Coordinates of C-alpha atoms in Angstrom, one line a residue:
X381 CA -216.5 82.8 -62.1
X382 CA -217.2 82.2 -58.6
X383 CA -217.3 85.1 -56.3
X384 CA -216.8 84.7 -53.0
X385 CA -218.1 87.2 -49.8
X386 CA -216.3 87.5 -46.4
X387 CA -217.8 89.1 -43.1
X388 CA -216.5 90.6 -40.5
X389 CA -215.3 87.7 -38.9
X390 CA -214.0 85.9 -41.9
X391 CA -212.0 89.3 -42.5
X392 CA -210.3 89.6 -39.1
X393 CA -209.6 85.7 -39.8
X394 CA -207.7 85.8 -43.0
X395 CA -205.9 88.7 -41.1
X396 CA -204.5 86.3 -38.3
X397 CA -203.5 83.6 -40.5
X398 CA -201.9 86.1 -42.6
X399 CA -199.7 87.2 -40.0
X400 CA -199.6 84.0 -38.9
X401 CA -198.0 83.2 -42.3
X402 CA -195.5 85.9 -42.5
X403 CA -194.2 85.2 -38.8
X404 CA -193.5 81.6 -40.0
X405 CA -191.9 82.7 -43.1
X406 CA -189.7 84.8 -41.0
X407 CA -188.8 82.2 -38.5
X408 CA -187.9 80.4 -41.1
X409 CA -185.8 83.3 -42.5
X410 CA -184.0 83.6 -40.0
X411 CA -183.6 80.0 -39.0
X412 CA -181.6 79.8 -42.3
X413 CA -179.2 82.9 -41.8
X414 CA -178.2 81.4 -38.5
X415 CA -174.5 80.6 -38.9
X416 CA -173.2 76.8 -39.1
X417 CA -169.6 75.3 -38.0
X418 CA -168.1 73.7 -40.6
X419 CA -166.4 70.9 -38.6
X420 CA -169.4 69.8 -36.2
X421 CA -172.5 71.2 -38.4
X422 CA -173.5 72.8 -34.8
X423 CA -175.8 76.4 -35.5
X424 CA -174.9 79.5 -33.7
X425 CA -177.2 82.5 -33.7
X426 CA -174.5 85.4 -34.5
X427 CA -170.7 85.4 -35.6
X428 CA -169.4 86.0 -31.2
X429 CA -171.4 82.7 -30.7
X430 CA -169.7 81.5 -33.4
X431 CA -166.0 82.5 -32.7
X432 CA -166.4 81.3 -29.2
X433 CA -167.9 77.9 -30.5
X434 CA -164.7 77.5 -32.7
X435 CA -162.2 78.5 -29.8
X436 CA -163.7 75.3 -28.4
X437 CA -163.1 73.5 -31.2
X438 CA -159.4 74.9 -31.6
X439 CA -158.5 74.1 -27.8
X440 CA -160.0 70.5 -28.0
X441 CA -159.4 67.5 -30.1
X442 CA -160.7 68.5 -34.0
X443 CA -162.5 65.6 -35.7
X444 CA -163.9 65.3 -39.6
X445 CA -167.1 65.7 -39.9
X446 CA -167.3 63.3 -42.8
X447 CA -164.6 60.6 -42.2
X448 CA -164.1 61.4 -38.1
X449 CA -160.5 62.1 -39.0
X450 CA -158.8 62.8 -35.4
X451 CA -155.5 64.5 -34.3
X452 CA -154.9 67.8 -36.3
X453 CA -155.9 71.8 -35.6
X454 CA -158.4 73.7 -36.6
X455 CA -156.5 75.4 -39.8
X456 CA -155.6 71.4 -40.5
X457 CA -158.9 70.5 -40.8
X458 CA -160.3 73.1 -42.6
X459 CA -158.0 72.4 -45.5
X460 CA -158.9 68.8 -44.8
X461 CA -162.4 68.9 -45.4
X462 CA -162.1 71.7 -48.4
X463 CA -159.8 69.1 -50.5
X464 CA -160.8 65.6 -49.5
X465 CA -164.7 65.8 -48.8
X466 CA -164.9 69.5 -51.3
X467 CA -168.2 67.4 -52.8
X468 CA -169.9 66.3 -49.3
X469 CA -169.1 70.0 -48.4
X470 CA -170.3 71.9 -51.1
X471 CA -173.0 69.7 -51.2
X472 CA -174.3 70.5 -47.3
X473 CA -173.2 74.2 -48.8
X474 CA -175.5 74.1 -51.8
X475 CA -178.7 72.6 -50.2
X476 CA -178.4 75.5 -47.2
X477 CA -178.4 78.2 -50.3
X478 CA -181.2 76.4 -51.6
X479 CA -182.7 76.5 -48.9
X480 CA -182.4 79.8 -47.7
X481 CA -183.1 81.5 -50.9
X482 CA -186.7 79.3 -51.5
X483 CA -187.6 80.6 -47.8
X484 CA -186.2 83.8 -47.8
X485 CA -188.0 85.2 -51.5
X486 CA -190.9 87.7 -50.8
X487 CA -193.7 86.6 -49.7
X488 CA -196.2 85.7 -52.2
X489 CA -199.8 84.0 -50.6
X490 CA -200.6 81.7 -53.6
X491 CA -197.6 79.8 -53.8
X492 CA -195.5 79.5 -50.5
X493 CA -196.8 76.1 -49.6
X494 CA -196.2 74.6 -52.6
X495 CA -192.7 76.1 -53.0
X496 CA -191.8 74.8 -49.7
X497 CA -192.7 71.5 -50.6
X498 CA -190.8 71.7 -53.9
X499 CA -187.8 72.6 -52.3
X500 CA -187.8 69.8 -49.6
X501 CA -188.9 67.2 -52.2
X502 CA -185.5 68.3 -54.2
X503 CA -183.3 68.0 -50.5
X504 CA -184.1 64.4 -50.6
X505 CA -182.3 63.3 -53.3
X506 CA -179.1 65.9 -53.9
X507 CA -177.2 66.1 -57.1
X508 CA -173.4 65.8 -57.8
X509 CA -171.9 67.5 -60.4
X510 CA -168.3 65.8 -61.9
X511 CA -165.5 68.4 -61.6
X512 CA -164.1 67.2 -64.5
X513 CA -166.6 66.8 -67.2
X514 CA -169.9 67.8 -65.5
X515 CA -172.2 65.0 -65.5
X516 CA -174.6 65.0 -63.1
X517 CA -174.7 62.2 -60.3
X518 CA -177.4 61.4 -58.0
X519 CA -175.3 59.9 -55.8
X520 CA -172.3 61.0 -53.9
X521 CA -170.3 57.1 -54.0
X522 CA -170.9 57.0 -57.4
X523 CA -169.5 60.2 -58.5
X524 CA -166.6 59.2 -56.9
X525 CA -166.6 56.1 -59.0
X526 CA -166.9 58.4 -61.9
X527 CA -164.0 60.6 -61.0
X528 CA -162.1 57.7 -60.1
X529 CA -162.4 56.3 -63.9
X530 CA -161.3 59.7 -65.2
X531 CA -158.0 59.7 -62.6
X532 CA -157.5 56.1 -63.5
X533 CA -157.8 57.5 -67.9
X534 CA -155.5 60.3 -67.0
X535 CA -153.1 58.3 -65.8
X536 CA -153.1 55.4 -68.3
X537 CA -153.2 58.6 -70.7
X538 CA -149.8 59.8 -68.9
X539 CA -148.5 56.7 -69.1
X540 CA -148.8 56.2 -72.8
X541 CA -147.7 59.3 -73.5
X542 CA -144.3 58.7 -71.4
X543 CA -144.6 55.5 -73.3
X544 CA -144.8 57.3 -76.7
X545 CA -142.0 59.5 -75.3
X546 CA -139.7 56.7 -74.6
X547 CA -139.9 55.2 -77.3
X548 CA -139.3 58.3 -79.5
X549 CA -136.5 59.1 -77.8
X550 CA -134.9 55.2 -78.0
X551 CA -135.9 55.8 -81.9
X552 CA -133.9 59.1 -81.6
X553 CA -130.9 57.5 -80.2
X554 CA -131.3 54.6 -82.2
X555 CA -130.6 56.3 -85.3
X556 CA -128.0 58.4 -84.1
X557 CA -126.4 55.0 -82.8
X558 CA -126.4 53.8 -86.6
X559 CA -125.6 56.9 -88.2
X560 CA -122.3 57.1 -86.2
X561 CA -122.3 53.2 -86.5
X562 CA -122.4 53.6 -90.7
X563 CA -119.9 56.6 -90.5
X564 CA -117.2 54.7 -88.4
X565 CA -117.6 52.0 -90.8
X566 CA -117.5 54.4 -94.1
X567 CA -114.4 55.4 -92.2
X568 CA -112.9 52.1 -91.6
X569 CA -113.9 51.1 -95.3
X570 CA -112.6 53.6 -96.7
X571 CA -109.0 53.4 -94.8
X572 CA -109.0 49.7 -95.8
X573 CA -109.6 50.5 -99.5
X574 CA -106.8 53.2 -99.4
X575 CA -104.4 50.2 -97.4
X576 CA -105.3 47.9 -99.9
X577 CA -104.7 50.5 -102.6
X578 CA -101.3 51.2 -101.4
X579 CA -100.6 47.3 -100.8
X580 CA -101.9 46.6 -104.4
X581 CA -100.0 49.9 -105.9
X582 CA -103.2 51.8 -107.1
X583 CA -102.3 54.8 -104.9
X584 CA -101.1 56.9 -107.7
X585 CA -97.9 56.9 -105.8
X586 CA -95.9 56.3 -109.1
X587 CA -94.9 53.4 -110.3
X588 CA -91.5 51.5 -111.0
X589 CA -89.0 54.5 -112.6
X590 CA -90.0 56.6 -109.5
X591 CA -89.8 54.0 -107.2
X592 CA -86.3 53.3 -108.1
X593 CA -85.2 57.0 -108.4
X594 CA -86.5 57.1 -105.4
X595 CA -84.8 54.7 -103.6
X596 CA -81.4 55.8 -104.8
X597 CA -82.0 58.7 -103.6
X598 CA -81.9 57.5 -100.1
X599 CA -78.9 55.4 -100.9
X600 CA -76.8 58.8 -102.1
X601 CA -78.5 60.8 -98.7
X602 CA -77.0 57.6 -96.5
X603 CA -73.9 57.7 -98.0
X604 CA -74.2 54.0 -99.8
X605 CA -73.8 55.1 -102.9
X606 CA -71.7 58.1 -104.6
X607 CA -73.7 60.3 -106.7
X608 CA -71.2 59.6 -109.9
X609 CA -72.8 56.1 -109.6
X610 CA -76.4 57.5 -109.1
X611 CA -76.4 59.4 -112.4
X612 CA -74.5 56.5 -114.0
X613 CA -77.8 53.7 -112.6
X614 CA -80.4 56.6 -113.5
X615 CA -79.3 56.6 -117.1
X616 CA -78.5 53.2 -117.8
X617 CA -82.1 52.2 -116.1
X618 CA -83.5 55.2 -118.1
X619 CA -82.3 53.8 -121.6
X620 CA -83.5 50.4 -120.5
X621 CA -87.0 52.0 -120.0
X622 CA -86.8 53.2 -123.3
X623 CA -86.2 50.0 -125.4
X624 CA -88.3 48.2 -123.2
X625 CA -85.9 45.8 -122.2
X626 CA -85.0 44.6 -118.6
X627 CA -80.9 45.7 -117.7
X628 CA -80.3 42.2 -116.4
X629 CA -79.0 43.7 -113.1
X630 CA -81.1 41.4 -110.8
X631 CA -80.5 38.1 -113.3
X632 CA -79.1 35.0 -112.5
X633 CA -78.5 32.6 -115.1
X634 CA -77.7 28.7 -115.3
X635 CA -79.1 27.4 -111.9
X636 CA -81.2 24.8 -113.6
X637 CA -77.5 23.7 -115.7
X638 CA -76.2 23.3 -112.1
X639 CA -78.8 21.5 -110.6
X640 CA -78.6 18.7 -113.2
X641 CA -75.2 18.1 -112.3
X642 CA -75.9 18.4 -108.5
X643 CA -78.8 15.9 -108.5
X644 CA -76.5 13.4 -111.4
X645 CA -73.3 13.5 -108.5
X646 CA -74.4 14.0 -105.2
X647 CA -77.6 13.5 -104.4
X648 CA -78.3 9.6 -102.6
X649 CA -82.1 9.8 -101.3
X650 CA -83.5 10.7 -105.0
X651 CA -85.0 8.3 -107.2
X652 CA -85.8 10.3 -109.8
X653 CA -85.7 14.5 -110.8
X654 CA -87.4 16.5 -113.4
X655 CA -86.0 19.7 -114.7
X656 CA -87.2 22.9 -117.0
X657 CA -84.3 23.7 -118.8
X658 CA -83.2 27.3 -119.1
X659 CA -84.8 29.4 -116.5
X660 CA -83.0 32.2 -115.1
X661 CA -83.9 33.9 -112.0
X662 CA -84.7 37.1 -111.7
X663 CA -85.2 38.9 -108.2
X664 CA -86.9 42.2 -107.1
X665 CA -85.3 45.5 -107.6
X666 CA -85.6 48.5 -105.7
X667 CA -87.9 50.1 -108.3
X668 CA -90.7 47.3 -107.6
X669 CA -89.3 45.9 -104.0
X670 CA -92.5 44.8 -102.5
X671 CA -94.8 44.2 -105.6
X672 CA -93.2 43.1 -108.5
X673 CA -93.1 39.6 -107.6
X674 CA -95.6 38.7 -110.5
X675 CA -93.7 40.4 -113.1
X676 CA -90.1 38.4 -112.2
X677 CA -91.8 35.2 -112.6
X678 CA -93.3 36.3 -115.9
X679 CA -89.8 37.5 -116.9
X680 CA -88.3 33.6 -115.2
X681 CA -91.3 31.8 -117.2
X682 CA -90.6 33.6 -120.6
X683 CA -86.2 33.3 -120.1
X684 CA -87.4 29.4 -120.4
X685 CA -90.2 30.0 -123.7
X686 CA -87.0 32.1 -125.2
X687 CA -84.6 29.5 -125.5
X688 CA -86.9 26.7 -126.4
X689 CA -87.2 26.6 -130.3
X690 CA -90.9 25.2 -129.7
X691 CA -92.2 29.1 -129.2
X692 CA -89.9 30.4 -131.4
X693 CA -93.0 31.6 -134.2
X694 CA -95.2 33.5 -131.5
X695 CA -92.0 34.7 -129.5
X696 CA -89.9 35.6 -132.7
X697 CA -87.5 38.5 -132.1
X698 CA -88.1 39.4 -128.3
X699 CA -86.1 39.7 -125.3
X700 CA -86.9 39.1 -121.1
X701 CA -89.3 43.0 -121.0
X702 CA -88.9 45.3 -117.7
X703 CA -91.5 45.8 -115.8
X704 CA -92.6 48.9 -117.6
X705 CA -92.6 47.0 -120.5
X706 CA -94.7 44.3 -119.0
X707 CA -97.4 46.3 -117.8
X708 CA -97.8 48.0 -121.2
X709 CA -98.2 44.5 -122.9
X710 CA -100.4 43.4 -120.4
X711 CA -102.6 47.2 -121.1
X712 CA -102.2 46.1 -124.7
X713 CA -104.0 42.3 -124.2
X714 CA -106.9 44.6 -122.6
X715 CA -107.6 46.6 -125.6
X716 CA -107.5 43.7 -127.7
X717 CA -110.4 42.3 -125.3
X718 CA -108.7 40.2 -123.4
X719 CA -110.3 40.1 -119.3
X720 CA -112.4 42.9 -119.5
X721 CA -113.3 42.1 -115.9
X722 CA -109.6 41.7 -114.5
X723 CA -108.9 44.8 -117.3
X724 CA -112.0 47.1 -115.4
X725 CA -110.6 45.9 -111.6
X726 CA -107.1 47.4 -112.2
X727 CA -108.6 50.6 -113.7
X728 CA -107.6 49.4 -117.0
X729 CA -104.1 50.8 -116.2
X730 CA -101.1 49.3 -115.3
X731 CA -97.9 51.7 -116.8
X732 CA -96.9 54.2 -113.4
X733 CA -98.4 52.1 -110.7
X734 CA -97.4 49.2 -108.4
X735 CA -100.1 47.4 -109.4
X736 CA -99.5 44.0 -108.6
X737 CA -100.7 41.3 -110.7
X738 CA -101.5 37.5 -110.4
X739 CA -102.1 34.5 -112.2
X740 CA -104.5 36.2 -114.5
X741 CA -103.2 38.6 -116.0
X742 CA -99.9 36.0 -116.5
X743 CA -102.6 34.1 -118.4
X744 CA -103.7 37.1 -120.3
X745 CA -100.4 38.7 -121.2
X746 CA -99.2 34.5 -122.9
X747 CA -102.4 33.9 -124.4
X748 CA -101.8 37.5 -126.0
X749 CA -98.8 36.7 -127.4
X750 CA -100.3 33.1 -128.5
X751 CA -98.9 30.4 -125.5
X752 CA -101.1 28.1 -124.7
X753 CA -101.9 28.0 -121.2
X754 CA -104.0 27.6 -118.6
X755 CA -105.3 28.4 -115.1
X756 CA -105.7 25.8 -112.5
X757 CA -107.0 26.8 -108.9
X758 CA -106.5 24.3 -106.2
X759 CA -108.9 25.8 -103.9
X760 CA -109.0 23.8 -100.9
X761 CA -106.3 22.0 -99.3
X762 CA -106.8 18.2 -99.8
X763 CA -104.7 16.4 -97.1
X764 CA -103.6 16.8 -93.4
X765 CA -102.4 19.8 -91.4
X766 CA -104.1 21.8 -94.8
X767 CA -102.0 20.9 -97.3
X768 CA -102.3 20.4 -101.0
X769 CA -101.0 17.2 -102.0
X770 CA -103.0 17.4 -104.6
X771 CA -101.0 20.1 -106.2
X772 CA -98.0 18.3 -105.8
X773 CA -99.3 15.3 -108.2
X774 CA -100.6 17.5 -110.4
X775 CA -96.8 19.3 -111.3
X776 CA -95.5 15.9 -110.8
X777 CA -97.8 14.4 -113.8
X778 CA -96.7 17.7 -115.6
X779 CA -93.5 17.1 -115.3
X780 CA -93.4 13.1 -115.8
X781 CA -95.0 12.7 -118.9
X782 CA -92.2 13.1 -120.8
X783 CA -89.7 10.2 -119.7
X784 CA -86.6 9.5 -120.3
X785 CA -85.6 6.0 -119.8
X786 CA -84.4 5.0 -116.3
X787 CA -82.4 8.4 -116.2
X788 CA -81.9 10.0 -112.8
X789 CA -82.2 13.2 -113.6
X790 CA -84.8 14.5 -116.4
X791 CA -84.2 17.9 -118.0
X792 CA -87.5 18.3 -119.5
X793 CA -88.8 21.1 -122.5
X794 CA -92.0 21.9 -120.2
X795 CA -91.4 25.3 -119.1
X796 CA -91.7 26.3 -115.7
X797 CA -94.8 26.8 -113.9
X798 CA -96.5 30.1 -112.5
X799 CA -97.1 29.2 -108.6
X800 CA -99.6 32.2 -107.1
X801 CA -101.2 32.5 -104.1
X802 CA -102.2 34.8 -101.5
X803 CA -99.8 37.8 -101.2
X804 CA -96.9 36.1 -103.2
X805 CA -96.2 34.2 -106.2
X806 CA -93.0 32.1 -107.1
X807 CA -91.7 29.6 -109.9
X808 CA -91.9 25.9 -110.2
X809 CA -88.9 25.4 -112.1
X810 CA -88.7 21.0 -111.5
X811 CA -89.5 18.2 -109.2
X812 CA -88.5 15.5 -106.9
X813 CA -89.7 12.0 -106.4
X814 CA -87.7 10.5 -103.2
X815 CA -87.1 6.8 -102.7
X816 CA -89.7 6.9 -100.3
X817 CA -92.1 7.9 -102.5
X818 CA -92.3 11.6 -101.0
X819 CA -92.0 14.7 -103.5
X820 CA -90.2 17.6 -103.5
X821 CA -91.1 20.6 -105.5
X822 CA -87.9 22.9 -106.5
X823 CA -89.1 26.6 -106.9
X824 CA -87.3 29.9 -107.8
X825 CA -88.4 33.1 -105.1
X826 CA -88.3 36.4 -106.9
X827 CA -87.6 37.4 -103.2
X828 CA -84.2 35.9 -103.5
X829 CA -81.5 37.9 -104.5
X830 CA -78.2 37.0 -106.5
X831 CA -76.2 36.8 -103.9
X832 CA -77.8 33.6 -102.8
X833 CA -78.7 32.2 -105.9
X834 CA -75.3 32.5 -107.6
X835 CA -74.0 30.3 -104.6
X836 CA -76.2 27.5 -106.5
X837 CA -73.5 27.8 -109.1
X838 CA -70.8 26.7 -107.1
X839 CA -69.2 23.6 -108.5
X840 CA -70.0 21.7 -104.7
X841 CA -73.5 22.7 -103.8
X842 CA -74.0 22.5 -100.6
X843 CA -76.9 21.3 -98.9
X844 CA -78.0 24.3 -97.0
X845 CA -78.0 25.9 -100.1
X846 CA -80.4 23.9 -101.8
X847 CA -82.6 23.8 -99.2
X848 CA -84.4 27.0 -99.6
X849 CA -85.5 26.1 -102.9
X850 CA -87.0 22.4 -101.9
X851 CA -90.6 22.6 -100.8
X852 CA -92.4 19.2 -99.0
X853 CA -96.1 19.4 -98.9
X854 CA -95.8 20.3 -95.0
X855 CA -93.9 23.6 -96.3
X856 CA -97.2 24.4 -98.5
X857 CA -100.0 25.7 -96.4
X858 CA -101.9 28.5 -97.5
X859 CA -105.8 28.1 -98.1
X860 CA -105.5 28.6 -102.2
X861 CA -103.1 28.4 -105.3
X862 CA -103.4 28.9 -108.8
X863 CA -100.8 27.9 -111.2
X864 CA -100.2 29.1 -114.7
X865 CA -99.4 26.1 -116.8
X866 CA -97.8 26.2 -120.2
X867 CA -99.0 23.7 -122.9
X868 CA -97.9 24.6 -126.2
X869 CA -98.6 27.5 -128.9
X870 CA -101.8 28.9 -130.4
X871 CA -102.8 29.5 -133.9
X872 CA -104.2 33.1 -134.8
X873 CA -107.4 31.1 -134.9
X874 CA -106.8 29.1 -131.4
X875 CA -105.9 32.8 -130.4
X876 CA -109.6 34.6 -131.0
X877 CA -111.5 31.6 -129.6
X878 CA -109.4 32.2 -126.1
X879 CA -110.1 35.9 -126.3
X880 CA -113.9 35.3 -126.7
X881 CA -113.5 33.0 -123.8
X882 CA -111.9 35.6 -121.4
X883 CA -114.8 37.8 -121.6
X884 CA -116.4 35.3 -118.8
X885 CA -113.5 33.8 -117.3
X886 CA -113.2 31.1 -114.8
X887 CA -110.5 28.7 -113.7
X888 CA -110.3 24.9 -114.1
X889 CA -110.6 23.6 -110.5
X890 CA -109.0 20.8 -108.8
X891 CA -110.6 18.8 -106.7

């Protein structure tokens, strides 16, 4: 330990520098409460001085400080520098506090040089702290490079969250688009199924008795028919219903008769004519007006299979069916097995609907009742304008394979053939081969009614008359037909064997 000794002299020494000290400290002191103008940095020594110097500043032209910004007032500028230059500001702010705290501590004789030196040495080189996430900058230019990136994230942030937000609303509205698209086509669907179900008579609106009691009705509220007559029709139709048996009422028989000795005595431009013998006609009723089409020709087709002896063991002891009766032999076939498919597409019922029913079910309820037959679809026209010559030499090769000599006119023992296509179906009941080599098919319209057909009785034709049964290929142009061809019998055997085949069916094609 060193010990150190002071005279007199040294004393009063150490007394001046003391004071010396202190006076310097408070210079300094007071140096740093001094008041400073925020806009020119200027010092003033009280607040007057200072209110004075900023009534200068107020009357003249204010300029930044920081970027010399010219042209706005006092209060202007003040906001100014507190939101665009807040760092440079509280910066100058900051080192001043420093400042004036280092220098204005109590006075301590072993360390207020050093302090001094500490605090200057830190002046030099001012730190910037980031408003947003606090990291310390050295540097003023690049903290505003920092907060610069983080403006720059937060918008790019903002932007992908509008993103995100438009694209869950376009998700939003994308489904509710196709959830109102889906329920106006349920809709839609479903009104087409229920058109299609009345069109096709699967509406449960009843089916052929009601439909005709129905309809006379309305006759007897218009006045067209007397009620005595009403009851008279209800029962007579009502005992047909019950034997099963059609009443004949829409009938027209020997047309074909007729037309042999029209073709044999008038006819010039005809080379040759071929004939099914035996068909009568048979037209829609008001009981099935609109769907029974399929069930006349059935009735037409099986008149023919009556009177020829050739059918006579399958046929043995029936008579032309009503409709009724029809659709419970065809429900019959289905139990037996017969087009399970057709059978499930119908709802396996047929008896109190308007069901209609095509060339199928034609081929279901013969082969039942062991005809040979079979389904040929001609399923794409195969000539000009879309029409089916094709079919035409098909019914004419039917027809012609039995020949008789150089005869005119032909009456064959084919039975007629089952025409069907879309919405309508008709009877092929002969053909015509023209001296030019053009053909002719003659067909029977369940759409008819007697009153035109039994003018084809008439002992002179005329040509008007027959015209609405000729058909050229220019007068055939839908996209498809099927026809229902009869060949023959079956044997109980024969019969099976067809049955097993109906449980996949298909149609022979041509072409």
């Amino acid at each position: 330990m060193c010990v150190f000794s002071f005279s007199k002299r040294d004393t009063e020494l150490w007394s001046f520098l003391e004071s010396w000290i202190v006076s310097s400290s408070a210079v300094k002191l007071y140096l740093h409460t001094m008041l400073s103008c925020d806009i020119c940095g200027e010092t003033v020594t009280s607040e007057p001085d200072m209110k004075a110097h900023l009534t200068v500043h107020m009357e003249n032209e204010v300029i930044c400080p920081f970027c010399k910004l010219p042209g706005i007032n006092y209060d202007e500028m003040c906001f100014h520098i507190e939101t665009a230059h807040f760092e440079q500001n509280m910066s100058k702010r900051n080192f001043e506090k420093i400042d004036t705290i280092q220098y204005g501590t109590s006075y301590r004789k072993d360390n207020t040089l050093q302090s001094a030196m500490e605090v200057n040495s830190d002046c030099d080189h001012p730190l910037y702290s980031c408003p947003m996430c606090g990291l310390i900058c050295t540097d003023y230019h690049i903290l505003q490079e920092h907060v610069d990136l983080h403006l720059e994230e937060s918008s790019f942030q903002q932007g992908m969250d509008q993103c995100s937000s438009d694209r869950e609303l376009a998700h939003q509205l994308q489904q509710e688009e196709d959830r109102q698209r889906k329920s106006e086509e349920s809709r839609q669907e479903m009104e087409e199924f229920q058109k299609l179900q009345g069109q096709y008579g699967l509406d449960n609106s009843g089916g052929y008795k009601q439909q005709q009691i129905r309809h006379m009705e309305i006759e007897v509220n218009k006045g067209k028919m007397h009620p005595f007559e009403f009851h008279q029709r209800k029962a007579d139709m009502m005992e047909a219903l019950a034997i099963g048996i059609d009443d004949g009422q829409t009938k027209t028989s020997g047309i074909t008769e007729a037309l042999h000795r029209y073709y044999q005595n008038t006819v010039t431009d005809v080379k040759r004519v071929w004939l099914s013998t035996g068909v009568d006609h048979f037209h829609s009723a008001l009981g099935d007006k609109g769907w029974g089409c399929g069930y006349r020709n059935f009735q037409m087709l099986l008149s023919s299979l009556l009177k020829n002896d050739a059918y006579d063991d399958c046929l043995k002891g029936m008579s032309v069916p009503c409709i009724p009766k029809i659709q419970s032999m065809i429900e019959n076939a289905w139990k037996e097995g017969f087009d399970p498919q057709g059978a499930s597409q119908l709802n396996n019922k047929l008896q109190g609907t308007k069901a209609w029913i095509g060339a199928c079910e034609i081929y279901t309820l013969l082969t039942s009742l062991r005809v040979k037959c079979r389904i040929i679809d001609f399923h794409k026209s195969t000539g000009p304008l879309d029409t089916h010559p094709c079919l035409f030499e098909w019914i004419l090769n039917y027809y012609s394979s039995e020949r008789e000599g150089n005869s005119k006119v032909i009456c064959t023992f084919k039975p007629p053939v089952y025409l069907q296509h879309q919405g309508h179906s008709r009877t092929i009941v002969g053909i015509e081969e023209k001296k030019n080599q053009t053909l002719c098919l003659l067909i029977f319209d369940p759409g008819w009614p007697s009153q035109e057909m039994q003018k084809l009785l008439k002992k002179d034709i005329e040509a008007s008359t027959l015209k609405q049964l000729r058909k050229t290929v220019g007068n055939l142009k839908h996209k498809q037909y099927q026809i229902v061809a009869v060949e023959g019998t079956l044997s109980p055997e024969e019969k099976v064997a067809r049955k097993q085949a109906s449980q996949v069916f298909t149609a022979e094609k041509i072409p």
